[in-house]
Amino acid sequence: MARKTANDDPLAPVTVAVGQEDLLLDRAVREVVAAARAADADTDVRDLTPDQLQPGTLAELTSPSLFAERKVVVVRNAQDLSADTVKDVKAYLASPAEEITLVLLHAGGAKGKGLLDAARKAGAREVACPKMTKPADRLAFVRGEFRTAGRSATPEACQALCDAIGSDLRELASAVTQLVADIEGTIDEAVVGRYYTGRAEASSFTVADRAVEGRTAEALEALRWSLATGVAPVMITSALAQGVRAIGKLSSARGGRPADLARELGMPPWKIDRVRQQMRGWTPDGVSVAMRAVAEADAGVKGGGDDPEYALEKAVVVIARAARSRGRG
């Protein structure tokens, strides 16, 4: 979810939205526009790309109007502005016009950092819109979407939705909206399964779950379906690594209640119960073998091998065999 600075007034003279998560950047813009139109329904909105904001354009857009109309000027990819236009924007930051809100969308990297620093120095309201690359961040995003909608969803439902949809925040947000609109009461894992069964079966985490459970045929079927539907191989190796790592963590932990183990291992309590069921056939040697297989697959899908699909299939077979290592004695 986008994070904001202490100055949280969307009608601040300047807002800078920093990051590369398109959904959050668009929401930052919509929030400003909505606030401006709530104050004045006739607010004029100008949404510009760097090639549209030439030297002198900003001065024209922000010059006093005969009718003193409210205006929102949005500048996308501000890090790509020309040097002359950056000078114009910096000059404007020093003395912003009344009834005008300037919104700068900036990727946040080294490129164009001078403009970003100038906006911060000028006291601009800042909205952080970082790319959500970690599964935990996307899970927190889904939980936040349900909270914002005033609805309750179980931890298992939130995780199942992430597993089913994947990494696209727009699709995750859309899925939450659909569930909130269609379902009354608490949204649980069964509900998510009914809506997104086909996609869930193709998810990287389903591949990992079937592999660590020793279900070779089902894991391979899920793997092939995942690849056929466009799941990135690196997402699958990441899920395999998380699955095997969870087995290793829990097998080396002392016994205890799920809540206590959750705090010790940094897992939600519901996941402790799931991993306990999955780890029954595992041995310490099996975990070591599986982790090596994951590392080899990761190298294979990142350019170290000629066939990423083969590297993944090999890893899945090794992991599933390791999951039954205790039974082979």
CSV table of C-alpha atoms in Angstrom, one decimal:
chain,number,residue,atom,x,y,z
A,1,MET,CA,0.0,0.0,0.0
A,2,ALA,CA,1.3,3.5,-0.8
A,3,ARG,CA,2.9,5.3,2.2
A,4,LYS,CA,2.6,9.0,2.7
A,5,THR,CA,4.5,11.7,4.5
A,6,ALA,CA,3.2,13.5,7.6
A,7,ASN,CA,1.8,16.2,5.2
A,8,ASP,CA,-1.1,14.1,4.1
A,9,ASP,CA,-3.2,16.9,2.5
A,10,PRO,CA,-3.9,15.8,-1.1
A,11,LEU,CA,-4.5,19.5,-1.9
A,12,ALA,CA,-0.9,20.4,-0.9
A,13,PRO,CA,0.6,22.7,-3.6
A,14,VAL,CA,3.0,19.9,-4.7
A,15,THR,CA,2.7,16.1,-4.4
A,16,VAL,CA,5.5,13.8,-5.5
A,17,ALA,CA,4.6,10.1,-5.9
A,18,VAL,CA,7.8,8.1,-5.8
A,19,GLY,CA,8.2,4.5,-7.1
A,20,GLN,CA,7.5,2.1,-9.9
A,21,GLU,CA,4.2,0.5,-8.9
A,22,ASP,CA,1.8,1.7,-11.5
A,23,LEU,CA,-1.3,0.9,-9.6
A,24,LEU,CA,-0.1,3.0,-6.6
A,25,LEU,CA,1.1,5.8,-8.8
A,26,ASP,CA,-2.3,6.0,-10.5
A,27,ARG,CA,-4.1,5.9,-7.1
A,28,ALA,CA,-1.9,8.8,-5.9
A,29,VAL,CA,-3.1,10.8,-8.9
A,30,ARG,CA,-6.7,9.8,-8.4
A,31,GLU,CA,-6.6,10.9,-4.8
A,32,VAL,CA,-5.4,14.3,-5.6
A,33,VAL,CA,-7.9,14.8,-8.5
A,34,ALA,CA,-10.8,13.5,-6.3
A,35,ALA,CA,-9.9,16.0,-3.6
A,36,ALA,CA,-9.6,18.9,-6.0
A,37,ARG,CA,-12.9,18.1,-7.6
A,38,ALA,CA,-14.5,17.8,-4.2
A,39,ALA,CA,-13.4,21.3,-3.6
A,40,ASP,CA,-14.3,22.5,-7.1
A,41,ALA,CA,-16.3,20.3,-9.5
A,42,ASP,CA,-14.9,22.3,-12.4
A,43,THR,CA,-11.3,21.5,-11.7
A,44,ASP,CA,-9.2,21.3,-14.8
A,45,VAL,CA,-6.9,18.3,-15.0
A,46,ARG,CA,-3.8,18.2,-17.2
A,47,ASP,CA,-2.0,14.8,-17.4
A,48,LEU,CA,1.3,15.2,-19.2
A,49,THR,CA,4.2,13.0,-20.3
A,50,PRO,CA,7.8,14.4,-20.5
A,51,ASP,CA,7.6,15.0,-24.2
A,52,GLN,CA,4.4,17.1,-23.7
A,53,LEU,CA,6.0,19.3,-21.0
A,54,GLN,CA,8.4,21.5,-23.0
A,55,PRO,CA,10.3,24.5,-21.6
A,56,GLY,CA,7.8,27.2,-20.9
A,57,THR,CA,4.8,24.8,-20.8
A,58,LEU,CA,4.6,24.7,-17.0
A,59,ALA,CA,4.6,28.5,-16.8
A,60,GLU,CA,1.6,28.6,-19.3
A,61,LEU,CA,-0.3,26.0,-17.4
A,62,THR,CA,0.2,27.6,-14.0
A,63,SER,CA,-0.3,31.3,-15.0
A,64,PRO,CA,-3.1,33.1,-13.2
A,65,SER,CA,-6.5,32.5,-14.8
A,66,LEU,CA,-9.1,35.2,-15.3
A,67,PHE,CA,-11.7,33.0,-13.5
A,68,ALA,CA,-9.2,31.7,-10.9
A,69,GLU,CA,-10.1,28.1,-11.7
A,70,ARG,CA,-8.6,25.2,-9.7
A,71,LYS,CA,-6.2,23.1,-11.7
A,72,VAL,CA,-4.3,19.8,-11.2
A,73,VAL,CA,-1.2,19.4,-13.3
A,74,VAL,CA,0.2,15.8,-13.4
A,75,VAL,CA,3.7,15.1,-14.8
A,76,ARG,CA,4.4,11.5,-15.4
A,77,ASN,CA,7.9,10.0,-15.5
A,78,ALA,CA,9.3,13.2,-14.1
A,79,GLN,CA,12.8,11.6,-14.1
A,80,ASP,CA,12.8,11.8,-17.9
A,81,LEU,CA,12.2,15.6,-18.2
A,82,SER,CA,14.7,17.6,-20.2
A,83,ALA,CA,17.3,19.7,-18.3
A,84,ASP,CA,15.5,22.9,-19.4
A,85,THR,CA,12.1,21.7,-18.2
A,86,VAL,CA,13.6,20.6,-14.9
A,87,LYS,CA,14.8,24.2,-14.4
A,88,ASP,CA,11.3,25.4,-15.0
A,89,VAL,CA,9.9,22.9,-12.5
A,90,LYS,CA,12.5,23.7,-9.8
A,91,ALA,CA,11.7,27.4,-10.2
A,92,TYR,CA,8.0,26.7,-9.8
A,93,LEU,CA,8.6,24.6,-6.7
A,94,ALA,CA,10.1,27.7,-5.1
A,95,SER,CA,6.9,29.7,-5.6
A,96,PRO,CA,3.9,27.4,-6.4
A,97,ALA,CA,0.7,29.1,-7.7
A,98,GLU,CA,-2.5,29.2,-5.7
A,99,GLU,CA,-5.4,27.0,-6.6
A,100,ILE,CA,-3.0,24.7,-8.6
A,101,THR,CA,-1.8,21.3,-7.5
A,102,LEU,CA,1.3,19.9,-9.2
A,103,VAL,CA,1.7,16.1,-9.1
A,104,LEU,CA,5.1,14.7,-10.0
A,105,LEU,CA,5.4,11.0,-10.7
A,106,HIS,CA,9.0,9.9,-10.2
A,107,ALA,CA,10.6,6.5,-10.5
A,108,GLY,CA,12.8,7.2,-7.5
A,109,GLY,CA,16.1,6.0,-9.0
A,110,ALA,CA,19.3,8.0,-9.6
A,111,LYS,CA,18.0,9.4,-12.9
A,112,GLY,CA,16.4,12.8,-12.3
A,113,LYS,CA,17.3,12.7,-8.6
A,114,GLY,CA,18.0,16.4,-8.5
A,115,LEU,CA,14.4,17.2,-9.2
A,116,LEU,CA,13.2,14.8,-6.6
A,117,ASP,CA,15.6,16.3,-4.0
A,118,ALA,CA,14.4,19.8,-4.9
A,119,ALA,CA,10.7,18.7,-4.4
A,120,ARG,CA,11.5,17.3,-1.0
A,121,LYS,CA,13.5,20.3,0.0
A,122,ALA,CA,10.5,22.5,-1.0
A,123,GLY,CA,8.3,20.5,1.4
A,124,ALA,CA,6.3,18.6,-1.1
A,125,ARG,CA,3.8,16.0,0.1
A,126,GLU,CA,5.3,12.6,-0.7
A,127,VAL,CA,3.6,9.3,-1.5
A,128,ALA,CA,5.8,6.2,-1.6
A,129,CYS,CA,4.7,3.8,-4.4
A,130,PRO,CA,7.4,1.1,-4.3
A,131,LYS,CA,7.3,-2.0,-6.5
A,132,MET,CA,6.1,-4.9,-4.5
A,133,THR,CA,8.5,-7.7,-5.3
A,134,LYS,CA,8.2,-9.7,-2.1
A,135,PRO,CA,5.3,-12.1,-1.4
A,136,ALA,CA,4.9,-10.7,2.1
A,137,ASP,CA,4.4,-7.2,0.7
A,138,ARG,CA,1.7,-8.4,-1.7
A,139,LEU,CA,0.0,-10.3,1.1
A,140,ALA,CA,0.0,-7.1,3.2
A,141,PHE,CA,-1.4,-5.3,0.2
A,142,VAL,CA,-4.4,-7.7,-0.1
A,143,ARG,CA,-5.1,-7.5,3.6
A,144,GLY,CA,-5.1,-3.7,3.4
A,145,GLU,CA,-7.5,-3.8,0.4
A,146,PHE,CA,-10.0,-5.8,2.4
A,147,ARG,CA,-9.6,-3.5,5.4
A,148,THR,CA,-10.1,-0.4,3.2
A,149,ALA,CA,-13.3,-2.0,1.9
A,150,GLY,CA,-14.4,-2.5,5.5
A,151,ARG,CA,-14.5,-6.3,5.1
A,152,SER,CA,-13.0,-9.3,6.9
A,153,ALA,CA,-11.0,-12.0,5.1
A,154,THR,CA,-9.2,-14.8,6.8
A,155,PRO,CA,-5.3,-15.1,6.6
A,156,GLU,CA,-5.8,-18.3,4.5
A,157,ALA,CA,-8.1,-16.5,2.1
A,158,CYS,CA,-5.6,-13.6,1.6
A,159,GLN,CA,-2.8,-16.1,1.0
A,160,ALA,CA,-4.9,-18.1,-1.4
A,161,LEU,CA,-5.8,-15.0,-3.4
A,162,CYS,CA,-2.1,-14.1,-3.7
A,163,ASP,CA,-1.2,-17.7,-4.7
A,164,ALA,CA,-4.0,-17.7,-7.3
A,165,ILE,CA,-3.5,-14.2,-8.9
A,166,GLY,CA,0.3,-13.8,-8.7
A,167,SER,CA,2.2,-10.6,-8.6
A,168,ASP,CA,0.0,-8.2,-10.6
A,169,LEU,CA,-1.3,-5.6,-8.1
A,170,ARG,CA,-4.1,-4.4,-10.4
A,171,GLU,CA,-5.4,-8.0,-10.7
A,172,LEU,CA,-5.2,-8.5,-6.9
A,173,ALA,CA,-7.1,-5.3,-6.3
A,174,SER,CA,-9.7,-6.2,-8.9
A,175,ALA,CA,-10.1,-9.7,-7.3
A,176,VAL,CA,-10.6,-8.1,-3.8
A,177,THR,CA,-13.2,-5.8,-5.3
A,178,GLN,CA,-15.1,-8.6,-6.9
A,179,LEU,CA,-15.1,-10.8,-3.8
A,180,VAL,CA,-16.3,-7.8,-1.7
A,181,ALA,CA,-19.1,-7.1,-4.1
A,182,ASP,CA,-20.2,-10.7,-4.4
A,183,ILE,CA,-19.8,-12.2,-1.0
A,184,GLU,CA,-21.5,-11.4,2.3
A,185,GLY,CA,-19.7,-11.9,5.6
A,186,THR,CA,-16.2,-13.1,6.1
A,187,ILE,CA,-14.3,-14.2,3.0
A,188,ASP,CA,-12.5,-17.5,3.6
A,189,GLU,CA,-10.2,-19.8,1.6
A,190,ALA,CA,-13.1,-21.8,0.3
A,191,VAL,CA,-14.7,-18.7,-1.3
A,192,VAL,CA,-11.4,-17.8,-3.0
A,193,GLY,CA,-11.1,-21.4,-4.2
A,194,ARG,CA,-14.5,-21.2,-5.8
A,195,TYR,CA,-13.7,-18.0,-7.7
A,196,TYR,CA,-10.2,-18.7,-8.7
A,197,THR,CA,-9.7,-22.5,-8.8
A,198,GLY,CA,-8.3,-22.6,-12.3
A,199,ARG,CA,-5.7,-19.9,-11.6
A,200,ALA,CA,-4.8,-21.3,-8.2
A,201,GLU,CA,-4.0,-24.6,-9.7
A,202,ALA,CA,-1.5,-22.8,-12.0
A,203,SER,CA,0.2,-20.9,-9.3
A,204,SER,CA,3.8,-21.2,-8.3
A,205,PHE,CA,2.9,-21.9,-4.7
A,206,THR,CA,0.7,-24.8,-5.8
A,207,VAL,CA,3.7,-26.3,-7.5
A,208,ALA,CA,5.7,-25.9,-4.4
A,209,ASP,CA,3.0,-27.4,-2.1
A,210,ARG,CA,2.6,-30.5,-4.2
A,211,ALA,CA,6.4,-31.0,-4.4
A,212,VAL,CA,7.1,-30.7,-0.7
A,213,GLU,CA,4.2,-33.1,-0.1
A,214,GLY,CA,5.9,-35.7,-2.3
A,215,ARG,CA,3.1,-35.7,-4.9
A,216,THR,CA,5.4,-35.8,-7.9
A,217,ALA,CA,2.8,-36.3,-10.7
A,218,GLU,CA,0.6,-33.5,-9.4
A,219,ALA,CA,3.5,-31.2,-8.9
A,220,LEU,CA,4.7,-31.7,-12.5
A,221,GLU,CA,1.2,-31.2,-13.8
A,222,ALA,CA,0.9,-27.9,-11.9
A,223,LEU,CA,4.4,-26.9,-13.1
A,224,ARG,CA,3.6,-27.5,-16.8
A,225,TRP,CA,0.3,-25.7,-16.4
A,226,SER,CA,1.9,-22.7,-14.6
A,227,LEU,CA,4.6,-22.3,-17.4
A,228,ALA,CA,1.9,-22.7,-20.1
A,229,THR,CA,-0.1,-19.8,-18.5
A,230,GLY,CA,2.8,-17.5,-18.3
A,231,VAL,CA,4.0,-17.8,-14.7
A,232,ALA,CA,7.7,-16.7,-14.6
A,233,PRO,CA,10.2,-19.5,-13.9
A,234,VAL,CA,11.9,-17.3,-11.2
A,235,MET,CA,8.5,-17.1,-9.4
A,236,ILE,CA,8.4,-20.9,-9.3
A,237,THR,CA,12.0,-21.3,-7.9
A,238,SER,CA,11.2,-18.7,-5.3
A,239,ALA,CA,8.1,-20.6,-4.2
A,240,LEU,CA,10.0,-23.9,-4.1
A,241,ALA,CA,12.7,-22.3,-2.0
A,242,GLN,CA,10.1,-20.9,0.4
A,243,GLY,CA,8.4,-24.3,0.7
A,244,VAL,CA,11.6,-26.2,1.4
A,245,ARG,CA,13.0,-23.5,3.7
A,246,ALA,CA,9.7,-23.7,5.8
A,247,ILE,CA,10.1,-27.4,6.1
A,248,GLY,CA,13.7,-27.0,7.3
A,249,LYS,CA,12.8,-24.2,9.8
A,250,LEU,CA,10.0,-26.1,11.4
A,251,SER,CA,11.8,-29.4,11.5
A,252,SER,CA,14.7,-27.8,13.5
A,253,ALA,CA,12.4,-25.8,15.8
A,254,ARG,CA,11.4,-27.0,19.2
A,255,GLY,CA,7.8,-28.3,19.7
A,256,GLY,CA,5.2,-25.8,20.8
A,257,ARG,CA,1.9,-24.1,20.1
A,258,PRO,CA,1.5,-22.7,16.5
A,259,ALA,CA,1.3,-19.2,18.0
A,260,ASP,CA,4.7,-19.6,19.8
A,261,LEU,CA,6.4,-21.2,16.7
A,262,ALA,CA,4.9,-18.5,14.5
A,263,ARG,CA,6.7,-15.8,16.6
A,264,GLU,CA,9.9,-17.8,16.7
A,265,LEU,CA,10.0,-18.6,12.9
A,266,GLY,CA,8.3,-15.5,11.5
A,267,MET,CA,5.4,-17.5,10.0
A,268,PRO,CA,1.6,-17.0,10.5
A,269,PRO,CA,0.1,-19.6,12.8
A,270,TRP,CA,-2.0,-21.1,10.0
A,271,LYS,CA,1.1,-21.8,8.0
A,272,ILE,CA,2.7,-23.6,10.9
A,273,ASP,CA,-0.2,-26.1,10.8
A,274,ARG,CA,0.1,-26.5,7.0
A,275,VAL,CA,3.9,-27.1,7.1
A,276,ARG,CA,3.5,-29.6,9.9
A,277,GLN,CA,1.4,-31.7,7.7
A,278,GLN,CA,3.8,-31.3,4.8
A,279,MET,CA,6.9,-32.3,6.7
A,280,ARG,CA,6.0,-35.8,7.8
A,281,GLY,CA,8.1,-37.6,5.3
A,282,TRP,CA,11.1,-35.3,5.5
A,283,THR,CA,14.6,-35.9,7.0
A,284,PRO,CA,17.4,-33.3,7.6
A,285,ASP,CA,19.3,-34.9,4.7
A,286,GLY,CA,16.2,-34.6,2.5
A,287,VAL,CA,16.0,-30.9,3.2
A,288,SER,CA,19.7,-30.5,2.3
A,289,VAL,CA,19.2,-32.3,-1.0
A,290,ALA,CA,16.1,-30.3,-1.8
A,291,MET,CA,17.8,-27.0,-1.1
A,292,ARG,CA,20.7,-27.9,-3.5
A,293,ALA,CA,18.1,-28.8,-6.1
A,294,VAL,CA,16.4,-25.4,-5.7
A,295,ALA,CA,19.7,-23.6,-6.0
A,296,GLU,CA,20.6,-25.5,-9.2
A,297,ALA,CA,17.2,-24.8,-10.6
A,298,ASP,CA,17.5,-21.1,-9.7
A,299,ALA,CA,20.8,-20.9,-11.5
A,300,GLY,CA,19.3,-22.8,-14.5
A,301,VAL,CA,16.3,-20.4,-14.9
A,302,LYS,CA,18.6,-17.3,-14.5
A,303,GLY,CA,20.8,-18.1,-17.5
A,304,GLY,CA,23.0,-20.9,-16.1
A,305,GLY,CA,21.3,-23.6,-18.2
A,306,ASP,CA,19.9,-24.1,-21.7
A,307,ASP,CA,16.4,-25.3,-20.7
A,308,PRO,CA,14.7,-23.5,-17.7
A,309,GLU,CA,11.7,-25.9,-17.9
A,310,TYR,CA,13.9,-28.9,-17.6
A,311,ALA,CA,15.7,-27.4,-14.6
A,312,LEU,CA,12.4,-26.8,-12.9
A,313,GLU,CA,11.1,-30.3,-13.7
A,314,LYS,CA,14.3,-31.8,-12.3
A,315,ALA,CA,14.0,-29.8,-9.1
A,316,VAL,CA,10.4,-30.7,-8.6
A,317,VAL,CA,11.2,-34.5,-8.9
A,318,VAL,CA,14.2,-34.2,-6.5
A,319,ILE,CA,12.1,-32.3,-3.9
A,320,ALA,CA,9.2,-34.7,-4.2
A,321,ARG,CA,11.5,-37.6,-3.7
A,322,ALA,CA,13.2,-35.9,-0.7
A,323,ALA,CA,9.7,-35.4,0.8
A,324,ARG,CA,9.5,-39.2,1.0
A,325,SER,CA,13.0,-39.8,2.3
A,326,ARG,CA,11.9,-40.8,5.8
A,327,GLY,CA,9.8,-43.6,4.4
A,328,ARG,CA,12.7,-45.0,2.4
A,329,GLY,CA,14.8,-45.1,5.6
